[in-house]
CSV table of C-alpha atoms in Angstrom, one decimal:
chain,number,residue,atom,x,y,z
Z,19,MET,CA,-13.8,-6.2,-22.5
Z,20,LYS,CA,-13.1,-5.1,-26.0
Z,21,LYS,CA,-10.5,-7.1,-28.0
Z,22,LEU,CA,-7.9,-4.6,-29.1
Z,23,ASN,CA,-6.9,-4.6,-32.7
Z,24,THR,CA,-3.1,-4.2,-32.8
Z,25,SER,CA,-2.5,-6.3,-35.9
Z,26,GLU,CA,-0.7,-3.4,-37.6
Z,27,ASN,CA,3.1,-3.4,-37.3
Z,28,ARG,CA,3.1,-0.5,-34.8
Z,29,PRO,CA,2.6,0.3,-31.1
Z,30,ALA,CA,-0.8,0.7,-29.7
Z,31,ARG,CA,-1.9,4.4,-29.9
Z,32,VAL,CA,-3.4,6.2,-26.9
Z,33,VAL,CA,-5.2,9.5,-27.1
Z,34,ALA,CA,-4.5,11.1,-23.6
Z,35,ILE,CA,-6.9,13.9,-22.9
Z,36,HIS,CA,-5.5,15.4,-19.7
Z,37,ASP,CA,-4.0,18.6,-18.5
Z,38,LEU,CA,-0.3,19.5,-18.9
Z,39,SER,CA,1.3,20.7,-15.6
Z,40,GLY,CA,4.8,22.0,-16.1
Z,41,PHE,CA,6.1,21.3,-12.6
Z,42,GLY,CA,5.1,18.8,-10.0
Z,43,ARG,CA,5.0,15.5,-11.8
Z,44,CYS,CA,1.4,14.8,-12.6
Z,45,SER,CA,-1.0,14.4,-15.5
Z,46,LEU,CA,0.6,14.4,-18.9
Z,47,SER,CA,4.1,14.9,-17.5
Z,48,VAL,CA,3.9,11.4,-16.0
Z,49,ILE,CA,1.4,9.8,-18.4
Z,50,LEU,CA,3.7,10.3,-21.4
Z,51,PRO,CA,6.8,8.7,-20.1
Z,52,ILE,CA,4.9,5.8,-18.4
Z,53,LEU,CA,2.9,4.7,-21.4
Z,54,SER,CA,5.9,5.3,-23.7
Z,55,VAL,CA,8.1,3.0,-21.6
Z,56,MET,CA,5.3,0.4,-21.7
Z,57,GLY,CA,5.4,0.4,-25.4
Z,58,ALA,CA,2.4,2.6,-26.4
Z,59,GLN,CA,2.4,5.7,-28.6
Z,60,VAL,CA,0.9,8.5,-26.6
Z,61,CYS,CA,-0.9,11.3,-28.5
Z,62,PRO,CA,-1.5,14.0,-25.9
Z,63,VAL,CA,-4.6,16.3,-26.3
Z,64,PRO,CA,-4.1,18.8,-23.4
Z,65,THR,CA,-7.3,20.1,-21.7
Z,66,ALA,CA,-5.3,22.9,-20.0
Z,67,ALA,CA,-1.7,24.1,-19.6
Z,68,LEU,CA,-0.6,24.9,-16.1
Z,69,SER,CA,2.7,26.2,-14.8
Z,70,SER,CA,2.4,23.6,-12.0
Z,71,HIS,CA,-0.2,21.5,-10.3
Z,72,THR,CA,-2.6,23.3,-7.9
Z,73,GLY,CA,-1.5,21.6,-4.7
Z,74,GLY,CA,0.3,24.3,-2.7
Z,75,LEU,CA,2.7,25.8,-5.2
Z,76,GLY,CA,1.3,29.3,-5.2
Z,77,ASP,CA,-0.5,31.2,-7.9
Z,78,VAL,CA,-0.7,28.9,-10.9
Z,79,ALA,CA,-0.6,30.2,-14.4
Z,80,MET,CA,-3.3,28.4,-16.4
Z,81,LEU,CA,-4.5,28.4,-20.0
Z,82,ASP,CA,-7.8,26.7,-20.8
Z,83,LEU,CA,-7.5,24.6,-24.0
Z,84,THR,CA,-11.1,23.6,-24.5
Z,85,ASP,CA,-11.1,25.1,-28.1
Z,86,PHE,CA,-8.1,22.9,-29.0
Z,87,ILE,CA,-9.7,19.5,-28.3
Z,88,LEU,CA,-12.2,19.1,-31.1
Z,89,PRO,CA,-9.9,20.4,-33.8
Z,90,CYS,CA,-7.5,17.7,-32.8
Z,91,LEU,CA,-10.2,15.1,-33.2
Z,92,ASN,CA,-11.2,16.5,-36.6
Z,93,HIS,CA,-7.6,16.4,-37.8
Z,94,TYR,CA,-7.1,12.8,-36.7
Z,95,LYS,CA,-10.3,11.8,-38.4
Z,96,SER,CA,-9.3,13.5,-41.6
Z,97,LEU,CA,-6.1,11.4,-41.6
Z,98,ASN,CA,-8.0,8.2,-40.9
Z,99,ILE,CA,-5.8,7.5,-37.9
Z,100,ASP,CA,-6.8,4.6,-35.7
Z,101,PHE,CA,-6.4,4.5,-31.9
Z,102,GLU,CA,-6.5,1.6,-29.6
Z,103,CYS,CA,-7.3,3.6,-26.5
Z,104,ILE,CA,-9.0,6.9,-25.5
Z,105,TYR,CA,-8.0,7.9,-22.0
Z,106,SER,CA,-9.4,11.0,-20.3
Z,107,GLY,CA,-8.5,12.6,-17.0
Z,108,PHE,CA,-8.6,16.2,-15.6
Z,109,LEU,CA,-11.2,18.4,-17.3
Z,110,SER,CA,-11.3,22.1,-16.8
Z,111,SER,CA,-14.8,22.9,-18.1
Z,112,GLN,CA,-18.1,21.4,-18.6
Z,113,LYS,CA,-17.7,21.7,-22.4
Z,114,GLN,CA,-14.7,19.4,-22.3
Z,115,ILE,CA,-17.0,16.6,-21.3
Z,116,ASP,CA,-18.8,17.0,-24.6
Z,117,CYS,CA,-15.4,17.0,-26.3
Z,118,CYS,CA,-14.5,13.8,-24.6
Z,119,LEU,CA,-17.8,12.2,-25.5
Z,120,GLU,CA,-17.1,13.1,-29.2
Z,121,PHE,CA,-13.7,11.4,-29.0
Z,122,TYR,CA,-15.1,8.2,-27.4
Z,123,SER,CA,-18.0,8.0,-29.9
Z,124,SER,CA,-15.6,8.5,-32.8
Z,125,TYR,CA,-13.5,5.5,-31.8
Z,126,PRO,CA,-16.0,3.0,-30.5
Z,127,ASP,CA,-13.6,0.1,-30.8
Z,128,ALA,CA,-10.9,1.7,-28.7
Z,129,LEU,CA,-10.5,0.9,-25.0
Z,130,ALA,CA,-12.3,3.7,-23.2
Z,131,VAL,CA,-10.5,4.6,-20.0
Z,132,VAL,CA,-11.9,7.4,-17.8
Z,133,ASP,CA,-10.0,8.6,-14.7
Z,134,PRO,CA,-12.8,10.7,-13.2
Z,135,VAL,CA,-10.6,13.4,-11.6
Z,136,MET,CA,-12.8,15.3,-9.3
Z,137,GLY,CA,-11.4,15.3,-5.7
Z,138,ASP,CA,-9.5,13.6,-2.9
Z,139,HIS,CA,-9.5,13.3,0.9
Z,140,GLY,CA,-13.3,13.7,1.0
Z,141,LYS,CA,-13.4,17.0,-0.9
Z,142,PRO,CA,-13.8,18.0,-4.5
Z,143,TYR,CA,-11.0,20.0,-6.2
Z,144,ARG,CA,-11.7,23.7,-6.3
Z,145,THR,CA,-11.5,23.5,-10.1
Z,146,CYS,CA,-14.2,20.8,-10.3
Z,147,THR,CA,-17.5,22.6,-10.4
Z,148,PRO,CA,-20.9,21.0,-9.5
Z,149,GLU,CA,-21.7,20.9,-13.2
Z,150,ILE,CA,-18.5,18.9,-14.0
Z,151,ARG,CA,-19.1,16.5,-11.1
Z,152,SER,CA,-22.7,15.9,-12.3
Z,153,ARG,CA,-21.8,15.3,-15.9
Z,154,MET,CA,-18.8,13.1,-15.2
Z,155,LYS,CA,-21.4,10.3,-14.9
Z,156,GLU,CA,-21.9,10.6,-18.7
Z,157,LEU,CA,-18.2,9.8,-19.3
Z,158,VAL,CA,-18.4,6.9,-16.8
Z,159,GLY,CA,-21.4,5.7,-18.8
Z,160,VAL,CA,-19.4,5.2,-22.0
Z,161,ALA,CA,-16.2,3.9,-20.3
Z,162,ASP,CA,-14.8,0.4,-20.4
Z,163,VAL,CA,-12.5,1.1,-17.4
Z,164,ILE,CA,-12.7,3.7,-14.6
Z,165,THR,CA,-10.2,4.5,-11.9
Z,166,PRO,CA,-11.7,6.7,-9.2
Z,167,ASN,CA,-10.3,7.2,-5.7
Z,168,LEU,CA,-12.7,6.8,-2.8
Z,169,THR,CA,-13.7,10.5,-2.9
Z,170,GLU,CA,-14.6,10.2,-6.6
Z,171,ALA,CA,-16.4,6.9,-6.1
Z,172,ALA,CA,-18.6,8.6,-3.5
Z,173,ILE,CA,-19.3,11.5,-5.8
Z,174,LEU,CA,-20.3,9.2,-8.7
Z,175,LEU,CA,-22.6,7.2,-6.4
Z,176,GLY,CA,-24.1,10.3,-4.9
Z,177,GLU,CA,-23.1,9.3,-1.4
Z,178,GLU,CA,-21.4,10.9,1.5
Z,179,TYR,CA,-17.7,10.3,1.8
Z,180,SER,CA,-16.8,8.0,4.7
Z,181,ARG,CA,-13.4,7.6,6.4
Z,182,ARG,CA,-14.5,4.2,7.9
Z,183,PRO,CA,-12.6,1.1,6.7
Z,184,LEU,CA,-14.5,-1.0,4.2
Z,185,THR,CA,-15.7,-4.5,4.9
Z,186,ARG,CA,-15.3,-6.8,1.9
Z,187,GLU,CA,-19.0,-6.8,1.4
Z,188,GLN,CA,-19.1,-3.0,1.3
Z,189,ALA,CA,-16.2,-2.9,-1.1
Z,190,LYS,CA,-17.9,-5.4,-3.5
Z,191,SER,CA,-21.2,-3.4,-3.3
Z,192,MET,CA,-19.4,-0.2,-4.2
Z,193,LEU,CA,-17.6,-1.8,-7.1
Z,194,LEU,CA,-20.8,-3.4,-8.4
Z,195,ARG,CA,-22.8,-0.2,-8.2
Z,196,LEU,CA,-20.1,1.7,-10.0
Z,197,SER,CA,-20.0,-0.9,-12.8
Z,198,GLU,CA,-23.8,-0.6,-13.1
Z,199,LYS,CA,-23.2,2.9,-14.4
Z,200,GLY,CA,-21.4,1.5,-17.5
Z,201,PRO,CA,-17.8,0.3,-17.1
Z,202,ALA,CA,-17.0,-3.4,-17.3
Z,203,GLN,CA,-13.9,-2.9,-15.2
Z,204,VAL,CA,-13.8,-0.7,-12.1
Z,205,VAL,CA,-10.7,0.0,-9.9
Z,206,VAL,CA,-11.0,2.1,-6.8
Z,207,THR,CA,-7.7,3.3,-5.4
Z,208,GLY,CA,-6.6,4.1,-1.8
Z,209,CYS,CA,-9.0,2.0,0.2
Z,210,GLU,CA,-8.6,1.1,3.8
Z,211,LEU,CA,-10.1,-2.4,4.4
Z,212,ALA,CA,-11.6,-3.6,7.7
Z,213,SER,CA,-8.8,-6.1,7.8
Z,214,GLY,CA,-6.4,-3.2,8.4
Z,215,GLU,CA,-4.9,-3.4,4.9
Z,216,MET,CA,-4.5,-0.4,2.5
Z,217,ALA,CA,-5.5,-1.6,-0.9
Z,218,ASN,CA,-6.6,-0.9,-4.4
Z,219,ILE,CA,-9.8,-2.9,-5.2
Z,220,GLY,CA,-11.2,-4.0,-8.6
Z,221,TYR,CA,-14.1,-5.7,-10.3
Z,222,ASP,CA,-14.2,-7.4,-13.7
Z,223,ARG,CA,-17.8,-7.7,-14.8
Z,224,ASP,CA,-17.1,-10.0,-17.7
Z,225,HIS,CA,-15.6,-12.6,-15.4
Z,226,GLY,CA,-17.7,-11.7,-12.3
Z,227,SER,CA,-14.4,-11.4,-10.3
Z,228,PHE,CA,-13.4,-9.1,-7.5
Z,229,TRP,CA,-9.8,-8.4,-6.6
Z,230,TYR,CA,-7.6,-6.4,-4.3
Z,231,VAL,CA,-3.9,-5.6,-4.2
Z,232,SER,CA,-2.5,-4.6,-0.8
Z,233,CYS,CA,-0.2,-1.6,-0.5
Z,234,ASP,CA,2.4,-0.7,2.2
Z,235,TYR,CA,1.3,2.4,4.1
Z,236,VAL,CA,3.7,5.4,3.7
Z,237,PRO,CA,2.8,8.4,6.0
Z,238,VAL,CA,2.9,11.0,3.2
Z,239,SER,CA,0.8,12.0,0.2
Z,240,TYR,CA,2.2,13.0,-3.2
Z,241,PRO,CA,0.4,14.7,-6.2
Z,242,GLY,CA,0.2,12.7,-9.3
Z,243,THR,CA,0.1,9.2,-7.9
Z,244,GLY,CA,-3.4,8.7,-9.2
Z,245,ASP,CA,-2.2,9.5,-12.7
Z,246,ILE,CA,0.7,7.2,-12.3
Z,247,PHE,CA,-1.5,4.3,-11.2
Z,248,ALA,CA,-4.1,4.9,-13.9
Z,249,SER,CA,-1.6,5.2,-16.7
Z,250,THR,CA,0.3,2.1,-15.6
Z,251,LEU,CA,-2.9,0.2,-15.3
Z,252,THR,CA,-3.9,1.3,-18.9
Z,253,GLY,CA,-0.5,0.3,-20.2
Z,254,GLY,CA,-0.8,-3.1,-18.6
Z,255,LEU,CA,-4.2,-3.7,-20.1
Z,256,LEU,CA,-2.9,-2.6,-23.6
Z,257,CYS,CA,-0.1,-5.1,-23.2
Z,258,GLY,CA,-2.5,-7.9,-22.5
Z,259,ASP,CA,-2.5,-8.0,-18.7
Z,260,SER,CA,-5.6,-9.3,-16.9
Z,261,LEU,CA,-7.2,-6.8,-14.6
Z,262,PRO,CA,-5.6,-8.1,-11.4
Z,263,ILE,CA,-2.1,-8.3,-13.0
Z,264,ALA,CA,-2.5,-4.8,-14.4
Z,265,MET,CA,-3.6,-3.6,-10.9
Z,266,ASN,CA,-0.7,-5.4,-9.3
Z,267,ARG,CA,1.8,-3.8,-11.8
Z,268,ALA,CA,0.4,-0.3,-11.3
Z,269,ALA,CA,0.4,-0.7,-7.5
Z,270,LYS,CA,3.9,-2.0,-7.4
Z,271,PHE,CA,5.2,0.9,-9.6
Z,272,VAL,CA,3.5,3.5,-7.5
Z,273,GLU,CA,4.9,1.9,-4.4
Z,274,ILE,CA,8.5,1.9,-5.8
Z,275,ALA,CA,8.2,5.6,-6.8
Z,276,VAL,CA,6.7,6.6,-3.5
Z,277,LYS,CA,9.2,4.7,-1.3
Z,278,THR,CA,12.1,6.0,-3.4
Z,279,THR,CA,10.9,9.6,-3.0
Z,280,PHE,CA,10.1,9.2,0.7
Z,281,SER,CA,13.5,7.8,1.5
Z,282,CYS,CA,15.1,10.9,0.0
Z,283,GLY,CA,13.0,13.3,2.0
Z,284,SER,CA,11.9,15.2,-1.1
Z,285,ASP,CA,9.4,18.1,-0.8
Z,286,THR,CA,6.0,16.3,-1.2
Z,287,ARG,CA,4.7,19.2,-3.5
Z,288,TYR,CA,7.3,18.2,-6.1
Z,289,GLY,CA,5.7,14.8,-6.7
Z,290,VAL,CA,7.4,11.4,-6.8
Z,291,MET,CA,10.8,10.8,-8.3
Z,292,LEU,CA,9.4,9.1,-11.4
Z,293,GLU,CA,12.7,9.3,-13.2
Z,294,SER,CA,14.4,6.8,-10.9
Z,295,ALA,CA,11.4,4.4,-10.9
Z,296,LEU,CA,10.8,4.2,-14.7
Z,297,PRO,CA,13.2,1.3,-15.4
Z,298,TYR,CA,10.9,-1.0,-13.4
Z,299,LEU,CA,8.3,-0.8,-16.2
Z,300,LEU,CA,10.8,-2.3,-18.7
Z,301,GLN,CA,10.3,-5.6,-16.8
Z,302,ARG,CA,7.4,-7.7,-18.0
Z,303,ASP,CA,7.1,-9.9,-14.9
Z,304,ILE,CA,4.0,-12.0,-14.4
Z,305,LEU,CA,2.9,-10.7,-11.0
Z,306,ASN,CA,0.8,-12.6,-8.5
Z,307,SER,CA,0.6,-10.4,-5.4
Z,308,PHE,CA,-3.1,-9.9,-5.8
Z,309,ASN,CA,-6.0,-11.5,-3.9
Z,310,ILE,CA,-9.6,-12.4,-4.4
Z,311,LEU,CA,-11.8,-9.8,-2.6
């Protein structure tokens, strides 16, 4: 992994290239507070502005912001601003992949985090075209860290999505094959293991180590939990966490937010009650609820 240069007397700076959804607690609306609480300065570069997320809240008002991305990059370069992390997520057009590649190549020393947002529950999102799905591999190829869910992992590997629980050998094989596409650190979220555990699984190529963090099953699904996990993981890595500790921190935070929301019976479309859970991230516990895969 890259050694982050944070010698200046300032927080780590993160360019967050994601959509901004006004209602529903996902994308930039959760990434900004999470990384800020964890001590990073977030510089949002929105790929699109939406009135809400697209998961069951009616006709969404959406503004594509492709033409905004590269002018942001050019402005930052003209100011000689350094960034410690470039972190991309939801992309609304194929051209935005080119824009992200420009950002990553302009800051080669920054931690390159790619959340390949393409689908869930075995199906691609309706906004994710075949062209975007095909070219997402280019971003994965320049990434240091990727955080796909099982659906996105299958798309990246060109495989059929399977609902069958993973044996440890299958989980390791999947992580290795994803890492061979470029990233040194791979985390796949929402995996059911053959042992019966729900878990997030990870691989650190530099250390040749495989990890998993078990999660309590809650019989409900909320939008934005992938963004919450990936941004907390990124914040942990920027703070110096090892990969398993960052995975543990992210999984614990998602679990707190989900259980808090579930206990209140909130409408699932509204996302998790992030506001109540954020104080957890002020703690810098050394976590150890992770296991060797």
